[in-house]
Short mmCIF file of C-alpha atoms in Angstrom, two decimals:
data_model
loop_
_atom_site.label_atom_id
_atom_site.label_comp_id
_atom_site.label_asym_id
_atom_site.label_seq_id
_atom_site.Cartn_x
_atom_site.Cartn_y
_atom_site.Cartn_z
CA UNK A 1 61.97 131.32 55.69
CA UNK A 2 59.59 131.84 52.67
CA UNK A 3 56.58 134.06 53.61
CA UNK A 4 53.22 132.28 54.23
CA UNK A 5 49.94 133.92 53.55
CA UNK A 6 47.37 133.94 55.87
CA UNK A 7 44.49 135.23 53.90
CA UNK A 8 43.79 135.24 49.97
CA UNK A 9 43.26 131.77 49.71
CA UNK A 10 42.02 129.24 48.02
CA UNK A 11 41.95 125.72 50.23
CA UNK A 12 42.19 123.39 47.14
CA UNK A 13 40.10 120.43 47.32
CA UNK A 14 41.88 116.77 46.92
CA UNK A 15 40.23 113.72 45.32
CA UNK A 16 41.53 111.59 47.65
CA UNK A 17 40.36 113.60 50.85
CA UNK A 18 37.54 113.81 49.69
CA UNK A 19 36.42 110.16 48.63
CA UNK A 20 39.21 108.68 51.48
CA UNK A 21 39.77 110.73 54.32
CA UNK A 22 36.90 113.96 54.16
CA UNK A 23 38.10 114.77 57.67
CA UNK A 24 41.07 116.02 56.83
CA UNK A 25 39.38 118.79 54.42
CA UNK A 26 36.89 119.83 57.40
CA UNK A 27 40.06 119.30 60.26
CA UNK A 28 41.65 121.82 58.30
CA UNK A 29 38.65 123.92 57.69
CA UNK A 30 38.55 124.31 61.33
CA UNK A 31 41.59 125.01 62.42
CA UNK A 32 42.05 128.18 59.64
CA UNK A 33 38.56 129.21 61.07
CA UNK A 34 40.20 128.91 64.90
CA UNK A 35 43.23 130.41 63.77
CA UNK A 36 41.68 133.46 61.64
CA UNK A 37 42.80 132.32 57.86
CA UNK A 38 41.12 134.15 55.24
CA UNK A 39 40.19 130.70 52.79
CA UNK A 40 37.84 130.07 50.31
CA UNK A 41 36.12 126.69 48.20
CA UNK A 42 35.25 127.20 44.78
CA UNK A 43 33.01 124.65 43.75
CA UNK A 44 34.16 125.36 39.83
CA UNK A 45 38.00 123.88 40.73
CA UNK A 46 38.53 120.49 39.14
CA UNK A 47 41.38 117.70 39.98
CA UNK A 48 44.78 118.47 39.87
CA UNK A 49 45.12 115.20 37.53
CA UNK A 50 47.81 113.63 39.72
CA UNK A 51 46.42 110.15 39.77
CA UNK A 52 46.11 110.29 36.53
CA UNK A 53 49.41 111.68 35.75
CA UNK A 54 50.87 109.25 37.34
CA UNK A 55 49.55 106.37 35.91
CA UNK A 56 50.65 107.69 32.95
CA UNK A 57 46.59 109.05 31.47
CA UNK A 58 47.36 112.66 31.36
CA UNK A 59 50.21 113.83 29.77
CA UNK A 60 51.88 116.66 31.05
CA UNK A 61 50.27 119.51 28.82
CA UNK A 62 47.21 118.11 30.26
CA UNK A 63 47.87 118.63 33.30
CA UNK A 64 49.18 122.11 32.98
CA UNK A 65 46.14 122.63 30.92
CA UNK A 66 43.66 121.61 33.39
CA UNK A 67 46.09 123.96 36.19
CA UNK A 68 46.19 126.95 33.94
CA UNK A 69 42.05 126.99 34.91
CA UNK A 70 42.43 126.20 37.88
CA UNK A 71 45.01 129.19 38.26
CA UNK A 72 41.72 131.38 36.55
CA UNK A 73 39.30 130.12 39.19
CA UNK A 74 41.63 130.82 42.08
CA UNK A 75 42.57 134.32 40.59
CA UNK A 76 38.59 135.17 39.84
CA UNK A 77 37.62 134.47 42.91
CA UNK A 78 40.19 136.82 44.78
CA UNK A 79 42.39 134.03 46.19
CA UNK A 80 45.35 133.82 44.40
CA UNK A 81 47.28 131.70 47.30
CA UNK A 82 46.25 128.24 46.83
CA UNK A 83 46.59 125.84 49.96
CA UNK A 84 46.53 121.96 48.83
CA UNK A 85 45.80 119.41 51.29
CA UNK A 86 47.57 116.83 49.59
CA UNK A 87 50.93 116.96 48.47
CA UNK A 88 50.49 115.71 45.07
CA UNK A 89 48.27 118.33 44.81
CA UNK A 90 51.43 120.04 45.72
CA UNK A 91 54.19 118.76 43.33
CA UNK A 92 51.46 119.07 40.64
CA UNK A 93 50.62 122.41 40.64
CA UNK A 94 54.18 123.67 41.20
CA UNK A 95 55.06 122.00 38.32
CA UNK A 96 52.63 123.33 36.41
CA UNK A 97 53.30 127.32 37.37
CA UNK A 98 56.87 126.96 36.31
CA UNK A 99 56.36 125.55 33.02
CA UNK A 100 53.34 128.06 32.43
CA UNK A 101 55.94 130.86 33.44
CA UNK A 102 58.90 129.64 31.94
CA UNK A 103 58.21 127.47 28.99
CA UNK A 104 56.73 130.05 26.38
CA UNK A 105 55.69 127.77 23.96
CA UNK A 106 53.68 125.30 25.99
CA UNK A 107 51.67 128.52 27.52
CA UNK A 108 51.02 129.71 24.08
CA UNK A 109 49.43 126.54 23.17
CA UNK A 110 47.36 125.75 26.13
CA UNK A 111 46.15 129.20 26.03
CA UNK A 112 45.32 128.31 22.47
CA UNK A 113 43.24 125.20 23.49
CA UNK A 114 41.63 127.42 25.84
CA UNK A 115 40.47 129.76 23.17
CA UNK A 116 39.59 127.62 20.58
CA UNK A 117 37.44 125.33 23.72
CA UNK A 118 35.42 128.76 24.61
CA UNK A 119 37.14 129.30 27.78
CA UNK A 120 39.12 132.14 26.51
CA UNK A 121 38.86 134.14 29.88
CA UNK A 122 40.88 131.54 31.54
CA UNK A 123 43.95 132.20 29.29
CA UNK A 124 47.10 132.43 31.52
CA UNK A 125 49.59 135.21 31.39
CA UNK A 126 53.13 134.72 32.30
CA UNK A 127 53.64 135.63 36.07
CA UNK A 128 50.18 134.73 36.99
CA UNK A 129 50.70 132.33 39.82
CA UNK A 130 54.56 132.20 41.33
CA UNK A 131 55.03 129.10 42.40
CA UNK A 132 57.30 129.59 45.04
CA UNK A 133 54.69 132.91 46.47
CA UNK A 134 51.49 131.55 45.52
CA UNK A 135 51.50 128.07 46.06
CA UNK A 136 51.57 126.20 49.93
CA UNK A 137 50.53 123.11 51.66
CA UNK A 138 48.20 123.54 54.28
CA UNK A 139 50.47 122.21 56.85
CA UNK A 140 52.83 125.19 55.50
CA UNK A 141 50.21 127.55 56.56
CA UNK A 142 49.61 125.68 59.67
CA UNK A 143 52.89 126.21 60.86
CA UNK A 144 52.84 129.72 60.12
CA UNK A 145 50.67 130.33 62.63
CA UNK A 146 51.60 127.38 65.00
CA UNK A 147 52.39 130.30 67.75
CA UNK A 148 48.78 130.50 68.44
CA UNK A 149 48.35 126.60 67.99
CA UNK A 150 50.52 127.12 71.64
CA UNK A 151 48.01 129.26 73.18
CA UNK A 152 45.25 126.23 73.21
CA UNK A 153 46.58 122.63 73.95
CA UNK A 154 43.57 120.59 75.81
CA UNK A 155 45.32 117.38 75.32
CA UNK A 156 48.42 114.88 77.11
CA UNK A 157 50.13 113.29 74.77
CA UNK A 158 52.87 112.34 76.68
CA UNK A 159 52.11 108.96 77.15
CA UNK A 160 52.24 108.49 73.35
CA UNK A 161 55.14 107.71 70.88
CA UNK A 162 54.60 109.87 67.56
CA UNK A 163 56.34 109.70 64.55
CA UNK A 164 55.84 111.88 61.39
CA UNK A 165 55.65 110.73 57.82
CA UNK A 166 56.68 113.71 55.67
CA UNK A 167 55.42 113.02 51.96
CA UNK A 168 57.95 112.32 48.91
CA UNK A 169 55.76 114.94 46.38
CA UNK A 170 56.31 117.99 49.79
CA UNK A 171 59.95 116.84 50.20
CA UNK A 172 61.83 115.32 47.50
CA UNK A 173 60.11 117.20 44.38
CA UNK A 174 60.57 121.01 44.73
CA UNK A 175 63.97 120.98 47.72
CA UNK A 176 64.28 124.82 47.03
CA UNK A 177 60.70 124.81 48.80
CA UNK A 178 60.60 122.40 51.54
CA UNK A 179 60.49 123.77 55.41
CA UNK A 180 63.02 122.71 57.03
CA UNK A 181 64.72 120.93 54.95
CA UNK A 182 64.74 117.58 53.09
CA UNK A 183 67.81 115.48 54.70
CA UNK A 184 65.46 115.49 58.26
CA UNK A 185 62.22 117.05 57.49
CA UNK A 186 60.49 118.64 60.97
CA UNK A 187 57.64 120.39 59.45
CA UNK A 188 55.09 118.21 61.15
CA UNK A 189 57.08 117.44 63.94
CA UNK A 190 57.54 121.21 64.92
CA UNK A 191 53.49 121.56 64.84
CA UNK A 192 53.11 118.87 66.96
CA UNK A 193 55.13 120.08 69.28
CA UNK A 194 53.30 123.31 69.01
CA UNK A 195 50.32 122.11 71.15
CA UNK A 196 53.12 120.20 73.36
CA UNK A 197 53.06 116.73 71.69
CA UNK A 198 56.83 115.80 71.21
CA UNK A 199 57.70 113.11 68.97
CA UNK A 200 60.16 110.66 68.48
CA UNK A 201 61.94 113.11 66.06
CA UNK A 202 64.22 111.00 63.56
CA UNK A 203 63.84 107.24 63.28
CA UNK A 204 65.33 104.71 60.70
CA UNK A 205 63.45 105.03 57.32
CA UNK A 206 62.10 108.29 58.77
CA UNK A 207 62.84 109.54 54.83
CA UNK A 208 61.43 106.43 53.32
CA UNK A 209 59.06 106.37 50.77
CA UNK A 210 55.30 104.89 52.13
CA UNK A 211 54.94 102.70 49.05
CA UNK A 212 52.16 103.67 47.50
CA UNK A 213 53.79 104.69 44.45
CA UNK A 214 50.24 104.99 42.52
CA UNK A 215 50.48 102.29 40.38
CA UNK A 216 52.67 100.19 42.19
CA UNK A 217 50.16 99.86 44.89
CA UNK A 218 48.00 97.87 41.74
CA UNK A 219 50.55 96.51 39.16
CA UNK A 220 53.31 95.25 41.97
CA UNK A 221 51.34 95.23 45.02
CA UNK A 222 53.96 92.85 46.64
CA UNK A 223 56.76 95.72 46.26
CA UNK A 224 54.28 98.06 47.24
CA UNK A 225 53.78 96.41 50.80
CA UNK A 226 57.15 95.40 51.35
CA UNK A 227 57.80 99.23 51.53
CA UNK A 228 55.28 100.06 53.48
CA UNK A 229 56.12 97.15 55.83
CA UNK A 230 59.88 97.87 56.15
CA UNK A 231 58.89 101.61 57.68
CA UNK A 232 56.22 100.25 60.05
CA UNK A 233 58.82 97.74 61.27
CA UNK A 234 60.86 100.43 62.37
CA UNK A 235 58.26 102.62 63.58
CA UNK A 236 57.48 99.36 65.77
CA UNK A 237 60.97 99.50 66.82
CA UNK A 238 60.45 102.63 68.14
CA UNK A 239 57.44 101.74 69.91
CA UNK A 240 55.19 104.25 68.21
CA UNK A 241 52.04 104.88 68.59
CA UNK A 242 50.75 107.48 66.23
CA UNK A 243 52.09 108.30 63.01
CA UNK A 244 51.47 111.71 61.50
CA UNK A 245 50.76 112.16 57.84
CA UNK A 246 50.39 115.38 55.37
CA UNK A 247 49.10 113.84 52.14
CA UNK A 248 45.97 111.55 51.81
CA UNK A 249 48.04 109.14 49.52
CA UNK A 250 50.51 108.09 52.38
CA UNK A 251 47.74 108.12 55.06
CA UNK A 252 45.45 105.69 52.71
CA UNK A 253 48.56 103.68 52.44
CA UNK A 254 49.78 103.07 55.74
CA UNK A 255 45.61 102.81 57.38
CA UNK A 256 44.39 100.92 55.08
CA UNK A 257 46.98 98.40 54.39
CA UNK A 258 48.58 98.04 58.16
CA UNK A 259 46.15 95.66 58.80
CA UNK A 260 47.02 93.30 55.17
CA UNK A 261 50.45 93.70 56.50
CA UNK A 262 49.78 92.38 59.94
CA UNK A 263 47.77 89.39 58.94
CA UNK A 264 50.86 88.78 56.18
CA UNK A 265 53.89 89.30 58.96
CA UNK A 266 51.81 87.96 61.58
CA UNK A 267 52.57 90.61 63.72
CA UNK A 268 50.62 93.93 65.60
CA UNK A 269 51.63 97.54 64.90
CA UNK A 270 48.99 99.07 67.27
CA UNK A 271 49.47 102.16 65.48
CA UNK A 272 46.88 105.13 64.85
CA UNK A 273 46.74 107.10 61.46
CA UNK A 274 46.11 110.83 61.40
CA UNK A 275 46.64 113.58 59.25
CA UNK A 276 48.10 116.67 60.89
CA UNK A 277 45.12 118.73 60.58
CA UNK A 278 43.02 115.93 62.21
CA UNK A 279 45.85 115.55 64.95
CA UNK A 280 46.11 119.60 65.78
CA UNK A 281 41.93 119.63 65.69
CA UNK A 282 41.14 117.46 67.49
CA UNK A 283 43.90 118.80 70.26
CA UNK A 284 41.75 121.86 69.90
CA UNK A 285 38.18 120.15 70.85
CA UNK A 286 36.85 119.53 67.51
CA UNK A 287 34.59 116.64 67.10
CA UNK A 288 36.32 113.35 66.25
CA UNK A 289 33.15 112.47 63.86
CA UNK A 290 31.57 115.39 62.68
CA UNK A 291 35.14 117.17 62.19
CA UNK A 292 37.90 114.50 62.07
CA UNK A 293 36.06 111.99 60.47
CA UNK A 294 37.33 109.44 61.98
CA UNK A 295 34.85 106.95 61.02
CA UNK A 296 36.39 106.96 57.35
CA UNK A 297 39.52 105.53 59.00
CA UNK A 298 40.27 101.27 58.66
CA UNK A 299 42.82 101.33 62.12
CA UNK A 300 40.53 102.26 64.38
CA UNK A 301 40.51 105.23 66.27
CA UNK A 302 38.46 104.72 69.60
CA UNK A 303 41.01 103.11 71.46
CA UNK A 304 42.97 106.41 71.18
CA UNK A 305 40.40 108.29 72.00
CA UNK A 306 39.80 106.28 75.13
CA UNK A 307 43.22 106.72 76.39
CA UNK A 308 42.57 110.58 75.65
CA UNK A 309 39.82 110.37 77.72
CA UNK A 310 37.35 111.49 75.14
CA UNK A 311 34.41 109.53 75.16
CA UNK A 312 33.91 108.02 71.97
CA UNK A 313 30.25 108.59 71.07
CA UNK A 314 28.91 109.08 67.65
CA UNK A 315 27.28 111.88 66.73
CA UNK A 316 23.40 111.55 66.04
CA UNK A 317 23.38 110.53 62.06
CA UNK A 318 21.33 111.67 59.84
CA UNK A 319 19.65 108.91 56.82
CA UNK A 320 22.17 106.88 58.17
CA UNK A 321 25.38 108.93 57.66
CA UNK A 322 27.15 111.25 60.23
CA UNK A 323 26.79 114.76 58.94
CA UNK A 324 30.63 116.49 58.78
CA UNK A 325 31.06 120.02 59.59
CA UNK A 326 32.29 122.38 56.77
#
């Protein structure tokens, strides 16, 4: 088992929670407060590029570039651990560490950019960041303290199936890395059961990609949903009804497109998205509005909520807009 910081770090903030799924930023916010992580948010860190890398806009010295700052900020700021939120986020910034500590002459020229841009305090020296030491998903840091995640569970979730949906860019990029392995991921399945929600374990296409592929969501959207579709048919199988996610990418792709999928199949999934963090939060009491966010969500959460017994009342909004915590 690798060792997992608990303080020293610097939650790094996702594009896609952000403008998608904000809930997920301020689940996790909570449960590090609940759960004593030392974190920080450093309004100077920029994107990790991955959309764009992926759609082929930034290169990959780019990208590296644009880490090798974001390295700086988390080092200035006293944080050198750097928990993503999103697992592109992840793969990205991985990626990046190695070649900036292994690949001499791309760190000699981005530190050269760096210079010649003004922004020579940011230059990188080898050994800066280790990706393997340095570098963790939240869920990751989650689960390193999922002991006292035991010590708390308010909710019965035994009359729910859940399934898990562990993300390509946390499993199938950097294997050396992944907890518990990449054949039958448990990571998330191991928290849930932390606060004594047990889940259906493995299921067919439990390894399957959720389709989003970026572009492929855009350029061959058919391809895209037939992906998607095949998993949620055999999540139906299984009679689920919640499906846990780690990465904002997967979660956008399976809530927001379940119901284009229905209405094309002409069939009912019934099932709820959440992201881990929103799932062990709101286990702990926090406020499925002002903390989950659940009001970002296209599937509906209410209806789980009701059979929770939580009484699904908004928040009083402010201008209009429900005020999130964090």
């Amino acid at each position: 088992m690798k060792k997992i910081p608990d303080k020293d770090i610097l939650l790094f903030k996702s594009c896609l929670v952000s403008v998608e799924y904000p809930g997920v930023e301020s689940s996790t916010a909570f449960l590090f407060d609940k759960l004593g992580v030392g974190y920080h948010r450093d309004q100077r860190q920029s994107c990790c590029t991955g959309l764009g890398h992926y759609y082929d806009l930034f290169d990959q010295l780019s990208t590296t570039a644009l880490a090798a700052r974001n390295f700086w900020v988390a080092r200035d700021s006293g944080n050198p651990n750097i928990a993503v939120m999103c697992a592109t986020c992840y793969a990205i910034l991985k990626k990046s560490a190695e070649i900036l500590n292994e690949n001499d002459e791309a760190r000699e020229k981005i530190n050269g950019l760096l210079e010649e841009g003004g922004l020579g305090k940011m230059v990188y020296h080898k050994g800066d960041i280790d990706p393997h030491k340095n570098i963790f998903h939240a869920a990751e840091i989650l689960y390193h303290k999922k002991d006292l995640l035991k010590d708390s569970p308010n909710l019965d979730f035994s009359q729910f199936n859940i399934a898990t949906h562990h993300a390509c860019h946390y499993c199938k990029v950097h294997y050396e890395d992944t907890i518990g392995g990449v054949r039958h991921p448990m990571l998330l399945d191991e928290l849930a059961a932390s606060c004594g929600a047990e889940t259906v374990g493995w299921y067919d296409q439990k390894r399957l990609t959720c389709g989003a592929g970026f572009r492929q969501r855009f350029t061959n959207n058919d391809l895209s949903l037939k992906v998607t579709a095949e998993k949620l048919l055999s999540l139906k199988e299984n009679q689920t009804d919640i499906m846990l996610h780690m990465c904002p990418n997967c979660q956008m792709q399976y809530d927001r497109y379940q119901p284009v999928i229905e209405k094309k199949q002409n069939v009912k999934f019934n099932i709820f998205h959440l992201n881990i963090a929103q799932f062990l939060a709101l286990n702990m009491g926090a406020d499925p509005y002002r903390v989950l966010g659940i009001q970002t969500h296209t599937v509906p959460v209410e209806p789980l909520l009701k059979k929770l017994g939580i009484e699904p009342v908004k928040t009083p909004v402010e201008d209009g807009k429900i005020k999130m915590d964090h």
